[in-house]
Every structure is written in C-alpha cells, then in structure tokens.
C-alpha atoms as a PDB file:
ATOM      1  CA  MET A   1       1.032 -40.181  38.498  1.00  0.00           C
ATOM      2  CA  THR A   2      -1.080 -42.540  40.320  1.00  0.00           C
ATOM      3  CA  ASP A   3      -2.711 -39.332  41.468  1.00  0.00           C
ATOM      4  CA  GLY A   4      -2.470 -37.217  38.250  1.00  0.00           C
ATOM      5  CA  LEU A   5      -1.068 -33.879  37.797  1.00  0.00           C
ATOM      6  CA  THR A   6      -2.088 -30.448  39.281  1.00  0.00           C
ATOM      7  CA  ILE A   7      -3.398 -27.704  36.266  1.00  0.00           C
ATOM      8  CA  GLY A   8       0.234 -26.125  36.931  1.00  0.00           C
ATOM      9  CA  GLN A   9       1.856 -28.991  36.345  1.00  0.00           C
ATOM     10  CA  ALA A  10      -0.030 -30.424  33.152  1.00  0.00           C
ATOM     11  CA  ALA A  11       0.260 -26.901  31.651  1.00  0.00           C
ATOM     12  CA  ALA A  12       4.132 -27.194  32.414  1.00  0.00           C
ATOM     13  CA  PHE A  13       4.149 -30.903  30.936  1.00  0.00           C
ATOM     14  CA  ALA A  14       2.607 -29.567  27.745  1.00  0.00           C
ATOM     15  CA  GLY A  15       4.674 -26.584  27.384  1.00  0.00           C
ATOM     16  CA  VAL A  16       1.450 -24.234  27.521  1.00  0.00           C
ATOM     17  CA  THR A  17       0.365 -21.849  30.484  1.00  0.00           C
ATOM     18  CA  VAL A  18      -2.461 -22.581  32.861  1.00  0.00           C
ATOM     19  CA  LYS A  19      -4.704 -19.659  31.374  1.00  0.00           C
ATOM     20  CA  THR A  20      -4.424 -21.469  28.088  1.00  0.00           C
ATOM     21  CA  VAL A  21      -5.142 -25.074  29.461  1.00  0.00           C
ATOM     22  CA  ARG A  22      -8.648 -23.037  31.365  1.00  0.00           C
ATOM     23  CA  HIS A  23      -9.282 -21.688  28.037  1.00  0.00           C
ATOM     24  CA  TYR A  24      -9.096 -24.809  26.363  1.00  0.00           C
ATOM     25  CA  HIS A  25     -11.523 -26.029  28.539  1.00  0.00           C
ATOM     26  CA  ARG A  26     -13.700 -23.195  28.042  1.00  0.00           C
ATOM     27  CA  LEU A  27     -14.010 -23.638  24.629  1.00  0.00           C
ATOM     28  CA  GLY A  28     -14.722 -27.583  25.064  1.00  0.00           C
ATOM     29  CA  LEU A  29     -11.077 -28.621  23.817  1.00  0.00           C
ATOM     30  CA  VAL A  30     -10.087 -30.254  26.696  1.00  0.00           C
ATOM     31  CA  ALA A  31     -12.341 -31.688  28.969  1.00  0.00           C
ATOM     32  CA  GLU A  32     -11.879 -30.711  32.450  1.00  0.00           C
ATOM     33  CA  PRO A  33     -10.923 -33.642  34.649  1.00  0.00           C
ATOM     34  CA  GLY A  34     -12.598 -34.587  38.051  1.00  0.00           C
ATOM     35  CA  ARG A  35     -11.395 -33.631  41.100  1.00  0.00           C
ATOM     36  CA  ASP A  36      -9.654 -35.674  43.964  1.00  0.00           C
ATOM     37  CA  GLY A  37     -10.412 -35.900  47.313  1.00  0.00           C
ATOM     38  CA  SER A  38      -9.477 -32.266  48.119  1.00  0.00           C
ATOM     39  CA  GLY A  39     -11.233 -30.850  45.451  1.00  0.00           C
ATOM     40  CA  TYR A  40      -8.558 -30.558  43.199  1.00  0.00           C
ATOM     41  CA  ARG A  41      -9.023 -31.208  39.750  1.00  0.00           C
ATOM     42  CA  ARG A  42      -5.965 -34.166  38.596  1.00  0.00           C
ATOM     43  CA  TYR A  43      -5.158 -34.600  34.753  1.00  0.00           C
ATOM     44  CA  ARG A  44      -4.235 -38.340  34.291  1.00  0.00           C
ATOM     45  CA  SER A  45      -2.224 -39.529  31.047  1.00  0.00           C
ATOM     46  CA  ALA A  46      -5.366 -39.052  28.952  1.00  0.00           C
ATOM     47  CA  ASP A  47      -6.011 -35.499  29.488  1.00  0.00           C
ATOM     48  CA  LEU A  48      -2.346 -34.461  29.077  1.00  0.00           C
ATOM     49  CA  LEU A  49      -2.276 -36.247  25.614  1.00  0.00           C
ATOM     50  CA  ARG A  50      -5.125 -34.702  24.224  1.00  0.00           C
ATOM     51  CA  LEU A  51      -4.270 -30.993  25.889  1.00  0.00           C
ATOM     52  CA  VAL A  52      -0.686 -32.234  23.788  1.00  0.00           C
ATOM     53  CA  GLN A  53      -2.705 -32.707  20.880  1.00  0.00           C
ATOM     54  CA  VAL A  54      -4.710 -29.388  20.868  1.00  0.00           C
ATOM     55  CA  ARG A  55      -1.431 -27.758  21.625  1.00  0.00           C
ATOM     56  CA  THR A  56       0.170 -29.248  18.678  1.00  0.00           C
ATOM     57  CA  LEU A  57      -2.718 -28.261  16.027  1.00  0.00           C
ATOM     58  CA  ALA A  58      -3.044 -24.783  17.597  1.00  0.00           C
ATOM     59  CA  SER A  59       0.865 -23.840  17.052  1.00  0.00           C
ATOM     60  CA  ALA A  60       0.777 -25.297  13.561  1.00  0.00           C
ATOM     61  CA  GLY A  61      -1.877 -22.753  12.729  1.00  0.00           C
ATOM     62  CA  VAL A  62      -5.010 -25.137  12.885  1.00  0.00           C
ATOM     63  CA  PRO A  63      -7.840 -22.602  14.053  1.00  0.00           C
ATOM     64  CA  LEU A  64      -9.086 -23.519  17.552  1.00  0.00           C
ATOM     65  CA  ALA A  65     -12.515 -23.571  16.504  1.00  0.00           C
ATOM     66  CA  GLU A  66     -11.319 -26.761  14.117  1.00  0.00           C
ATOM     67  CA  THR A  67      -9.459 -28.609  16.273  1.00  0.00           C
ATOM     68  CA  VAL A  68     -12.252 -30.795  17.895  1.00  0.00           C
ATOM     69  CA  GLU A  69     -13.929 -31.991  14.481  1.00  0.00           C
ATOM     70  CA  LEU A  70     -10.109 -32.885  13.358  1.00  0.00           C
ATOM     71  CA  LEU A  71      -9.315 -34.624  16.357  1.00  0.00           C
ATOM     72  CA  ALA A  72     -12.369 -36.930  15.708  1.00  0.00           C
ATOM     73  CA  ALA A  73     -11.721 -36.964  12.279  1.00  0.00           C
ATOM     74  CA  ASP A  74     -10.533 -40.606  10.137  1.00  0.00           C
ATOM     75  CA  PRO A  75      -7.163 -40.432   9.266  1.00  0.00           C
ATOM     76  CA  GLU A  76      -8.101 -39.559   5.533  1.00  0.00           C
ATOM     77  CA  LYS A  77     -10.477 -36.398   6.795  1.00  0.00           C
ATOM     78  CA  PHE A  78      -7.606 -35.416   8.892  1.00  0.00           C
ATOM     79  CA  ALA A  79      -4.709 -35.202   6.059  1.00  0.00           C
ATOM     80  CA  ALA A  80      -7.403 -33.623   3.481  1.00  0.00           C
ATOM     81  CA  ALA A  81      -8.158 -31.196   6.762  1.00  0.00           C
ATOM     82  CA  LEU A  82      -4.515 -30.409   7.356  1.00  0.00           C
ATOM     83  CA  ASP A  83      -3.931 -29.689   3.496  1.00  0.00           C
ATOM     84  CA  ASP A  84      -6.606 -26.966   3.667  1.00  0.00           C
ATOM     85  CA  VAL A  85      -4.455 -25.401   6.718  1.00  0.00           C
ATOM     86  CA  ARG A  86      -1.568 -25.724   4.997  1.00  0.00           C
ATOM     87  CA  SER A  87      -2.928 -23.923   1.895  1.00  0.00           C
ATOM     88  CA  ARG A  88      -4.597 -20.789   4.362  1.00  0.00           C
ATOM     89  CA  LEU A  89      -1.027 -20.656   5.885  1.00  0.00           C
ATOM     90  CA  THR A  90       0.968 -19.977   2.790  1.00  0.00           C
ATOM     91  CA  GLU A  91      -1.822 -17.480   1.619  1.00  0.00           C
ATOM     92  CA  ARG A  92      -1.058 -15.835   4.777  1.00  0.00           C
ATOM     93  CA  ILE A  93       3.009 -16.232   4.663  1.00  0.00           C
ATOM     94  CA  GLU A  94       2.505 -14.807   1.161  1.00  0.00           C
ATOM     95  CA  ASP A  95       0.133 -11.525   2.685  1.00  0.00           C
ATOM     96  CA  LEU A  96       3.091 -11.423   5.443  1.00  0.00           C
ATOM     97  CA  SER A  97       5.710 -11.439   2.909  1.00  0.00           C
ATOM     98  CA  ALA A  98       4.086  -8.574   0.531  1.00  0.00           C
ATOM     99  CA  ARG A  99       3.715  -6.601   4.114  1.00  0.00           C
ATOM    100  CA  ARG A 100       7.065  -6.959   4.933  1.00  0.00           C
ATOM    101  CA  ASP A 101       8.391  -5.810   1.305  1.00  0.00           C
ATOM    102  CA  THR A 102       6.205  -2.937   1.513  1.00  0.00           C
ATOM    103  CA  LEU A 103       7.627  -2.217   4.710  1.00  0.00           C
ATOM    104  CA  HIS A 104      11.007  -2.191   3.436  1.00  0.00           C
ATOM    105  CA  ARG A 105      10.123   0.044   0.511  1.00  0.00           C
ATOM    106  CA  LEU A 106       8.785   2.271   3.140  1.00  0.00           C
ATOM    107  CA  THR A 107      12.365   3.343   3.680  1.00  0.00           C
ATOM    108  CA  ASP A 108      12.096   4.981   0.392  1.00  0.00           C
ATOM    109  CA  GLY A 109       9.224   7.519   1.450  1.00  0.00           C
ATOM    110  CA  ASP A 110       5.768   7.426  -0.594  1.00  0.00           C
ATOM    111  CA  ARG A 111       7.889   5.307  -3.010  1.00  0.00           C
ATOM    112  CA  ALA A 112       6.112   2.459  -0.874  1.00  0.00           C
ATOM    113  CA  LEU A 113       2.587   3.984  -2.536  1.00  0.00           C
ATOM    114  CA  LEU A 114       3.632   3.887  -6.345  1.00  0.00           C
ATOM    115  CA  PRO A 115       4.107   1.085  -9.032  1.00  0.00           C
ATOM    116  CA  ASP A 116       7.549   0.457 -10.109  1.00  0.00           C
ATOM    117  CA  ARG A 117       6.964   2.489 -13.530  1.00  0.00           C
ATOM    118  CA  ALA A 118       6.278   5.463 -11.293  1.00  0.00           C
ATOM    119  CA  CYS A 119       9.632   5.106  -9.137  1.00  0.00           C
ATOM    120  CA  ALA A 120      11.163   4.732 -12.607  1.00  0.00           C
ATOM    121  CA  ALA A 121      10.232   8.111 -14.255  1.00  0.00           C
ATOM    122  CA  LEU A 122      10.877   9.765 -10.603  1.00  0.00           C
ATOM    123  CA  ASP A 123      14.558   8.024 -10.989  1.00  0.00           C
ATOM    124  CA  ARG A 124      15.120   9.160 -14.152  1.00  0.00           C
ATOM    125  CA  LEU A 125      14.036  13.089 -12.871  1.00  0.00           C
ATOM    126  CA  THR A 126      17.037  12.707 -10.516  1.00  0.00           C
ATOM    127  CA  ASP A 127      19.607  11.350 -13.418  1.00  0.00           C
ATOM    128  CA  LEU A 128      18.558  14.054 -15.221  1.00  0.00           C
ATOM    129  CA  GLY A 129      19.573  16.863 -13.135  1.00  0.00           C
ATOM    130  CA  PHE A 130      16.300  17.984 -11.142  1.00  0.00           C
ATOM    131  CA  GLY A 131      16.743  18.979  -7.491  1.00  0.00           C
ATOM    132  CA  PRO A 132      15.738  16.839  -4.899  1.00  0.00           C
ATOM    133  CA  ASP A 133      12.585  19.292  -3.831  1.00  0.00           C
ATOM    134  CA  TYR A 134      11.238  19.092  -7.301  1.00  0.00           C
ATOM    135  CA  VAL A 135      11.528  15.479  -7.780  1.00  0.00           C
ATOM    136  CA  ALA A 136      10.028  15.071  -4.426  1.00  0.00           C
ATOM    137  CA  THR A 137       7.145  17.066  -4.966  1.00  0.00           C
ATOM    138  CA  GLN A 138       6.619  15.255  -8.042  1.00  0.00           C
ATOM    139  CA  ARG A 139       6.537  11.833  -5.998  1.00  0.00           C
ATOM    140  CA  GLU A 140       3.646  13.742  -3.844  1.00  0.00           C
ATOM    141  CA  ALA A 141       1.625  14.395  -6.939  1.00  0.00           C
ATOM    142  CA  LEU A 142       2.212  10.952  -8.435  1.00  0.00           C
ATOM    143  CA  VAL A 143       0.828   9.579  -5.344  1.00  0.00           C
ATOM    144  CA  LEU A 144      -2.233  11.825  -5.326  1.00  0.00           C
ATOM    145  CA  ALA A 145      -2.903  11.061  -8.813  1.00  0.00           C
ATOM    146  CA  ARG A 146      -2.695   7.681  -8.274  1.00  0.00           C
ATOM    147  CA  ALA A 147      -5.275   7.666  -5.435  1.00  0.00           C
ATOM    148  CA  LEU A 148      -7.397  10.513  -6.847  1.00  0.00           C
ATOM    149  CA  ILE A 149      -7.596  10.037 -10.082  1.00  0.00           C
ATOM    150  CA  PRO A 150      -6.692   6.331 -10.921  1.00  0.00           C
ATOM    151  CA  GLU A 151      -8.326   6.268 -14.241  1.00  0.00           C
ATOM    152  CA  VAL A 152      -5.755   8.891 -15.896  1.00  0.00           C
ATOM    153  CA  PHE A 153      -2.587   7.805 -13.776  1.00  0.00           C
ATOM    154  CA  ASP A 154      -1.496   5.092 -16.528  1.00  0.00           C
ATOM    155  CA  SER A 155      -1.828   7.567 -19.295  1.00  0.00           C
ATOM    156  CA  PHE A 156      -0.344  10.382 -17.139  1.00  0.00           C
ATOM    157  CA  LEU A 157       2.810   8.301 -16.921  1.00  0.00           C
ATOM    158  CA  THR A 158       2.947   7.515 -20.362  1.00  0.00           C
ATOM    159  CA  ARG A 159       3.033  11.144 -21.066  1.00  0.00           C
ATOM    160  CA  LEU A 160       5.766  11.644 -18.140  1.00  0.00           C
ATOM    161  CA  HIS A 161       8.125   9.132 -19.945  1.00  0.00           C
ATOM    162  CA  HIS A 162       7.840  10.486 -23.362  1.00  0.00           C
ATOM    163  CA  SER A 163       8.277  14.295 -21.928  1.00  0.00           C
ATOM    164  CA  LEU A 164      11.664  12.823 -20.389  1.00  0.00           C
ATOM    165  CA  ASP A 165      12.961  11.527 -23.560  1.00  0.00           C
ATOM    166  CA  ASP A 166      12.675  15.231 -25.282  1.00  0.00           C
ATOM    167  CA  PRO A 167      15.603  17.037 -24.228  1.00  0.00           C
ATOM    168  CA  GLU A 168      14.072  20.448 -25.245  1.00  0.00           C
ATOM    169  CA  TYR A 169      10.862  19.695 -22.584  1.00  0.00           C
ATOM    170  CA  VAL A 170      13.584  18.753 -20.063  1.00  0.00           C
ATOM    171  CA  GLU A 171      15.121  21.958 -20.111  1.00  0.00           C
ATOM    172  CA  LEU A 172      12.085  23.379 -20.198  1.00  0.00           C
ATOM    173  CA  THR A 173      10.660  21.876 -17.388  1.00  0.00           C
ATOM    174  CA  LYS A 174      13.855  22.815 -15.609  1.00  0.00           C
ATOM    175  CA  ARG A 175      13.281  26.522 -16.283  1.00  0.00           C
ATOM    176  CA  GLY A 176       9.877  25.859 -14.999  1.00  0.00           C
ATOM    177  CA  ALA A 177      11.285  24.554 -11.654  1.00  0.00           C
ATOM    178  CA  ASP A 178      13.490  27.477 -11.378  1.00  0.00           C
ATOM    179  CA  ALA A 179      10.749  29.673 -11.764  1.00  0.00           C
ATOM    180  CA  ALA A 180       9.818  28.645  -8.303  1.00  0.00           C
ATOM    181  CA  SER A 181      12.143  31.687  -7.144  1.00  0.00           C
ATOM    182  CA  TRP A 182      11.125  34.348  -9.254  1.00  0.00           C
ATOM    183  CA  ASP A 183       8.437  36.880  -9.140  1.00  0.00           C
ATOM    184  CA  PRO A 184       4.700  36.367  -9.798  1.00  0.00           C
ATOM    185  CA  ASP A 185       4.787  38.855 -12.359  1.00  0.00           C
ATOM    186  CA  ASP A 186       8.103  38.370 -13.970  1.00  0.00           C
ATOM    187  CA  PRO A 187       7.655  39.120 -17.941  1.00  0.00           C
ATOM    188  CA  ARG A 188       9.545  35.544 -18.354  1.00  0.00           C
ATOM    189  CA  ILE A 189       6.813  33.882 -16.981  1.00  0.00           C
ATOM    190  CA  GLU A 190       4.532  34.149 -19.995  1.00  0.00           C
ATOM    191  CA  GLU A 191       7.166  33.417 -22.332  1.00  0.00           C
ATOM    192  CA  LEU A 192       8.041  30.588 -20.637  1.00  0.00           C
ATOM    193  CA  ALA A 193       4.120  29.579 -20.350  1.00  0.00           C
ATOM    194  CA  SER A 194       3.781  29.627 -24.460  1.00  0.00           C
ATOM    195  CA  LEU A 195       7.124  27.708 -24.706  1.00  0.00           C
ATOM    196  CA  LEU A 196       5.587  24.938 -22.647  1.00  0.00           C
ATOM    197  CA  THR A 197       2.240  24.902 -24.184  1.00  0.00           C
ATOM    198  CA  GLY A 198       3.814  24.739 -27.494  1.00  0.00           C
ATOM    199  CA  LYS A 199       5.533  21.617 -26.427  1.00  0.00           C
ATOM    200  CA  LEU A 200       2.435  20.021 -25.161  1.00  0.00           C
ATOM    201  CA  LEU A 201       0.467  20.900 -28.094  1.00  0.00           C
ATOM    202  CA  ALA A 202       3.515  19.556 -30.544  1.00  0.00           C
ATOM    203  CA  ASP A 203       2.213  15.910 -29.580  1.00  0.00           C
ATOM    204  CA  ARG A 204      -1.699  16.461 -28.618  1.00  0.00           C
ATOM    205  CA  ALA A 205      -2.768  12.677 -28.826  1.00  0.00           C
ATOM    206  CA  LEU A 206      -0.519  12.591 -24.931  1.00  0.00           C
ATOM    207  CA  LEU A 207      -3.017  15.334 -23.807  1.00  0.00           C
ATOM    208  CA  THR A 208      -6.265  13.445 -24.417  1.00  0.00           C
ATOM    209  CA  MET A 209      -8.041  12.367 -21.309  1.00  0.00           C
ATOM    210  CA  PRO A 210      -9.169   8.789 -21.058  1.00  0.00           C
ATOM    211  CA  THR A 211     -13.265   8.417 -21.915  1.00  0.00           C
ATOM    212  CA  GLY A 212     -15.210   8.338 -18.856  1.00  0.00           C
ATOM    213  CA  SER A 213     -12.348  10.195 -16.916  1.00  0.00           C
ATOM    214  CA  ARG A 214     -14.668  12.823 -16.843  1.00  0.00           C
ATOM    215  CA  GLY A 215     -17.875  11.237 -15.218  1.00  0.00           C
ATOM    216  CA  ARG A 216     -17.565  12.421 -11.805  1.00  0.00           C
ATOM    217  CA  SER A 217     -19.026  15.306 -10.132  1.00  0.00           C
ATOM    218  CA  ASP A 218     -16.002  16.468  -8.541  1.00  0.00           C
ATOM    219  CA  THR A 219     -13.502  15.203 -11.322  1.00  0.00           C
ATOM    220  CA  ALA A 220     -12.040  19.241 -11.143  1.00  0.00           C
ATOM    221  CA  SER A 221     -11.866  19.327  -7.755  1.00  0.00           C
ATOM    222  CA  ARG A 222      -9.739  15.944  -7.859  1.00  0.00           C
ATOM    223  CA  TYR A 223      -7.205  16.986 -11.177  1.00  0.00           C
ATOM    224  CA  GLY A 224      -7.089  20.534  -9.114  1.00  0.00           C
ATOM    225  CA  LEU A 225      -5.542  18.673  -5.859  1.00  0.00           C
ATOM    226  CA  VAL A 226      -2.764  16.822  -8.123  1.00  0.00           C
ATOM    227  CA  ASN A 227      -2.133  19.137 -10.929  1.00  0.00           C
ATOM    228  CA  HIS A 228      -1.742  22.512  -8.302  1.00  0.00           C
ATOM    229  CA  HIS A 229       0.175  20.423  -5.591  1.00  0.00           C
ATOM    230  CA  ARG A 230       2.427  22.716  -3.623  1.00  0.00           C
ATOM    231  CA  GLU A 231       1.534  26.102  -5.983  1.00  0.00           C
ATOM    232  CA  ASP A 232       0.705  27.797  -2.377  1.00  0.00           C
ATOM    233  CA  ARG A 233       4.478  27.693  -1.286  1.00  0.00           C
ATOM    234  CA  ALA A 234       5.094  29.156  -4.899  1.00  0.00           C
ATOM    235  CA  PRO A 235       3.217  32.002  -6.563  1.00  0.00           C
ATOM    236  CA  ALA A 236       5.157  32.189  -9.556  1.00  0.00           C
ATOM    237  CA  ILE A 237       4.598  28.369 -10.144  1.00  0.00           C
ATOM    238  CA  ALA A 238       0.913  28.919  -9.848  1.00  0.00           C
ATOM    239  CA  ARG A 239       0.810  31.471 -12.198  1.00  0.00           C
ATOM    240  CA  LEU A 240       2.924  29.356 -15.096  1.00  0.00           C
ATOM    241  CA  ASN A 241       0.436  26.606 -14.444  1.00  0.00           C
ATOM    242  CA  ALA A 242      -2.416  28.761 -14.794  1.00  0.00           C
ATOM    243  CA  LEU A 243      -1.052  30.408 -18.151  1.00  0.00           C
ATOM    244  CA  VAL A 244      -0.446  26.920 -19.515  1.00  0.00           C
ATOM    245  CA  GLU A 245      -3.766  26.095 -18.507  1.00  0.00           C
ATOM    246  CA  ALA A 246      -5.212  28.937 -20.358  1.00  0.00           C
ATOM    247  CA  ASN A 247      -3.366  28.093 -23.409  1.00  0.00           C
ATOM    248  CA  LEU A 248      -4.234  24.946 -23.434  1.00  0.00           C
ATOM    249  CA  ARG A 249      -7.764  25.650 -23.138  1.00  0.00           C
ATOM    250  CA  ALA A 250      -7.669  28.502 -25.831  1.00  0.00           C
ATOM    251  CA  ALA A 251      -6.039  25.715 -27.927  1.00  0.00           C
ATOM    252  CA  GLY A 252      -9.402  23.322 -27.574  1.00  0.00           C
ATOM    253  CA  ILE A 253      -7.831  21.099 -24.687  1.00  0.00           C
ATOM    254  CA  ASP A 254     -10.449  20.265 -22.138  1.00  0.00           C
ATOM    255  CA  ILE A 255      -8.698  21.049 -18.957  1.00  0.00           C
ATOM    256  CA  PRO A 256     -10.785  21.096 -15.804  1.00  0.00           C
ATOM    257  CA  TYR A 257     -11.998  24.654 -14.316  1.00  0.00           C
ATOM    258  CA  GLN A 258     -11.118  25.262 -10.613  1.00  0.00           C
END
C-alpha cells in the first residue's frame, strides 16, 4: 500500500468499474490522485475512502450532483439530506409499484386502461351471457369514451350499470348483438330500434348530457368514434344505431349529428 493502488485496483477494491472511477473524477466527486515516477496515478487510503463514500451514497440513491455537498455537510445536515433522499426514493418505489401493477393488469388487455367500475360492467356483461366479441367491442368503446369524451364517461357508466339491472333491456341488447348477422334491410331492425328507443326513453334523466359536454367544436366527431365503433364490420348494426339515434332526436333528445 505504500506505493498506492492503480486505478484498476482502486476500482476493484471499491466495487465499481474503472469507467465509473473516471466518471467520478470528471464530475469532481473524487479528486484525481497524483502520479508516481512512472506517470501512473496512485490511489492512497484517503482516495479510496472518498471513492467508497461516493459509491455508497450513489448506490443508496443519492444523486451524484448532491454527493459533494452531502459529504461536506455536518451530521445534522447530513441526516436531513438523507431523509430527503429517502422520501424521494419512497415516491419512486410507489410510482414503480403502480407501473408494475398496471403491467400486471395488461394481461387482461385494455382493462388496464379502465377504472374498476368499468371493468365491473364488462364482467357483468359476461355473467349475463353476452359473447366475447360483444364484450370486447364494449371494452374498446369504453376505452375510447374515457379518452375522447371523459366528461360524460361517469354518466355513461351509470347508465350502463342501470341498464344491466333491467332484464328486459338486457334481452333487447342481446337481440341487438345478434342483429350483427342480419341483412341491413331486415324489417326486424326497425322493430328492434323502436323497442330499444322506448326502453331508453323510459328514463330520460339517464340520457341527459352533462353540462359543458357540448362545448367542443369536435364533439360530434368524438361521439361518433365511440358510439359507432366497429359499425363498419356490421352494416345491420350501423342501421340499427342510426334508427335509434333518429328516434331519440325525434323525441327531443340531443344526439350529436355526424
């Protein structure tokens, strides 16, 4: 030890890489030791102590930019600074835990993008006997609704849960799902549209758009992207939805035009 350690030896003793030691030098965290007669830098015990201190603080989560000031602080300030670092680390842990939980929920697909109340409605659809394709379409529509028209999302969920409590409405909705395979000109579509309209108008309060939800110039486009999702795959459903909307407008319900 009388001649000191090479940079490689110092790095190994401190548990870091040579690249890290040089990085600490560039940042001014560890002073560069003097060179010996051969031109090599030699690390003494004081240099190694400083290197270990910096590495320990960095490993504990202390930002390198704060290390110099922290090492120069008196015990009281040192303790206070560590408490601050501990608090920030706790916040990071909570954030990372939340991200981990989101990744875990991604095993259920788009359900990770929806609140528990919306997921509960999707579970009810499955329990009530709706097919996986219909449930998937509704899940996608809920994701779109939350993103595009968040101001009406809660009221939409309330209406959905209310509707699922009505056995007659559930049966009509199942017929609507079956209509995807019908011919667009099938006369049953008009009859079904009339029945669905009657059910919706039975509780007009649930059809009221929240105040301020129509303030956007692109409200109609946003509404259309949600309410007419996947219609291009089922012309009969497109006609059914168009008839229901026309009936609701005729009854005085404010439905955005496309």
